[in-house]
Tab-separated table of C-alpha atoms in Angstrom:
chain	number	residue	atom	x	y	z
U	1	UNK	CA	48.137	5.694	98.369
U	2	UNK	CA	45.002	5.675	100.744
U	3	UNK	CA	41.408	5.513	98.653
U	4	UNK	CA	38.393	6.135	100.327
U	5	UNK	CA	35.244	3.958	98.883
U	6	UNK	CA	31.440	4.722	99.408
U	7	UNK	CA	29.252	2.105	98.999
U	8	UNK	CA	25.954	2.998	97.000
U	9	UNK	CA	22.334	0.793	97.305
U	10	UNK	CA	20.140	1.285	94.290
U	11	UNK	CA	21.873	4.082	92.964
U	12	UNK	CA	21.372	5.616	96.984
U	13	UNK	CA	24.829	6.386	98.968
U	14	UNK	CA	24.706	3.878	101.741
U	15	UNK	CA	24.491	5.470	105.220
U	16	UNK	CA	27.620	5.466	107.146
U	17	UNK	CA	29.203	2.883	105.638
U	18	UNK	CA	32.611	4.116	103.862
U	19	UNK	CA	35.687	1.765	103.521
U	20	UNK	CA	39.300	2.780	103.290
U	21	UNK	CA	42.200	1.005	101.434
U	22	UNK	CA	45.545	1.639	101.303
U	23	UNK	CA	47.820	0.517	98.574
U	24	UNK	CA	51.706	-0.766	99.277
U	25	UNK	CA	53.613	-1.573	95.901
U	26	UNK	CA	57.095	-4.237	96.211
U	27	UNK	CA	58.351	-7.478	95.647
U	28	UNK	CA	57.576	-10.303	97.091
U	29	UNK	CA	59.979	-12.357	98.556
U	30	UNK	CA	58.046	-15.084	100.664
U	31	UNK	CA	54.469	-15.786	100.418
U	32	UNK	CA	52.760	-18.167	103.585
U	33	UNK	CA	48.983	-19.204	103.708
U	34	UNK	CA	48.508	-16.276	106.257
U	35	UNK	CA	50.640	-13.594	105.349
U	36	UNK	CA	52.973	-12.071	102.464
U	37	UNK	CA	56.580	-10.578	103.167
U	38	UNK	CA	58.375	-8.518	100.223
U	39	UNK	CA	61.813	-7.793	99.653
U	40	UNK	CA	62.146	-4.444	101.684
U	41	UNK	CA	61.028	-6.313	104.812
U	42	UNK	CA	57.734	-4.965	105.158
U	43	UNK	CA	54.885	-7.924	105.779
U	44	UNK	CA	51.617	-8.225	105.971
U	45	UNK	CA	48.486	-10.556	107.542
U	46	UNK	CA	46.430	-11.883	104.294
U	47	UNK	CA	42.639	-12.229	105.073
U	48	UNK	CA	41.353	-15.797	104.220
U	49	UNK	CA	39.693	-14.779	101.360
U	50	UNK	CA	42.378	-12.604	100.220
U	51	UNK	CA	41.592	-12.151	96.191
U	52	UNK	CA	44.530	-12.419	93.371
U	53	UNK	CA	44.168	-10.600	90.096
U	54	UNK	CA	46.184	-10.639	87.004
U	55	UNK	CA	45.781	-8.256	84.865
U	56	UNK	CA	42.590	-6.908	86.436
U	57	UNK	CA	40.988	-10.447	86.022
U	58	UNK	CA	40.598	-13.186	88.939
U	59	UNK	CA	43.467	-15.286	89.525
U	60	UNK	CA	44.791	-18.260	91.139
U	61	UNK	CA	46.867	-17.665	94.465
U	62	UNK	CA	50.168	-19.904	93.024
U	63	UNK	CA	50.786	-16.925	90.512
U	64	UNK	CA	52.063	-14.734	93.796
U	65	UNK	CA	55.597	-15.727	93.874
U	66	UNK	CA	58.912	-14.393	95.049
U	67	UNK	CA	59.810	-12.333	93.126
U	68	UNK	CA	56.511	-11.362	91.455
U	69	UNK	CA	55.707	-7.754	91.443
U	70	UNK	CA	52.584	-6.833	93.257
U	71	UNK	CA	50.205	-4.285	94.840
U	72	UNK	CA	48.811	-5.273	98.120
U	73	UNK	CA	45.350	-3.352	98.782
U	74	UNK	CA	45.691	-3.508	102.942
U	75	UNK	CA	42.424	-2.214	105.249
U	76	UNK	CA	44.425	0.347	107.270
U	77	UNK	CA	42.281	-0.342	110.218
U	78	UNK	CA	43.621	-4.394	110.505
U	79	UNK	CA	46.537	-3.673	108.073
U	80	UNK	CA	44.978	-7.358	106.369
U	81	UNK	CA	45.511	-7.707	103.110
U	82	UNK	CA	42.065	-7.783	100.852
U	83	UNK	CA	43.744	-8.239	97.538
U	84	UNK	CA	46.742	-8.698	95.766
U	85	UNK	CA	47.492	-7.077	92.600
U	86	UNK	CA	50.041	-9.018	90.019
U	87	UNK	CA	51.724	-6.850	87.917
């Protein structure tokens, strides 16, 4: 699923600026400090700052592991993960 963000200033729409996601759901099967690789083979680059939630609340990066069911949010444009969703 791609979502398409604008970003508002003081209530304003923010000129030009508009940031795309896209959303891959799997399993993960290995998990490295730059990059996550689930069980269908797909794998991804993780940003540095790559953000873990649980349960829609911030969580600690050692919850991601194989075999944990997650959402990666990937920027399309550098195909880096920005987040990792838990479920």
């Amino acid at each position: 699923m791609d979502i398409s963000v604008e970003f508002s200033v003081d209530g304003k729409i923010a000129d030009g600026v508009t940031v795309y996601v896209r959303e891959e759901r799997g399993i993960v099967r290995e998990l490295w400090p730059t990059a996550i690789a689930l069980e269908d083979g797909r794998s991804f680059q993780l940003l540095p700052t790559v953000r873990v939630l649980i349960s829609g609340r911030l969580g600690e990066r050692e919850a991601v592991q194989p075999g944990s069911s997650v959402i990666v949010r990937i920027n399309p444009v550098t195909r880096e993960v920005t987040e990792i969703l838990v479920l």
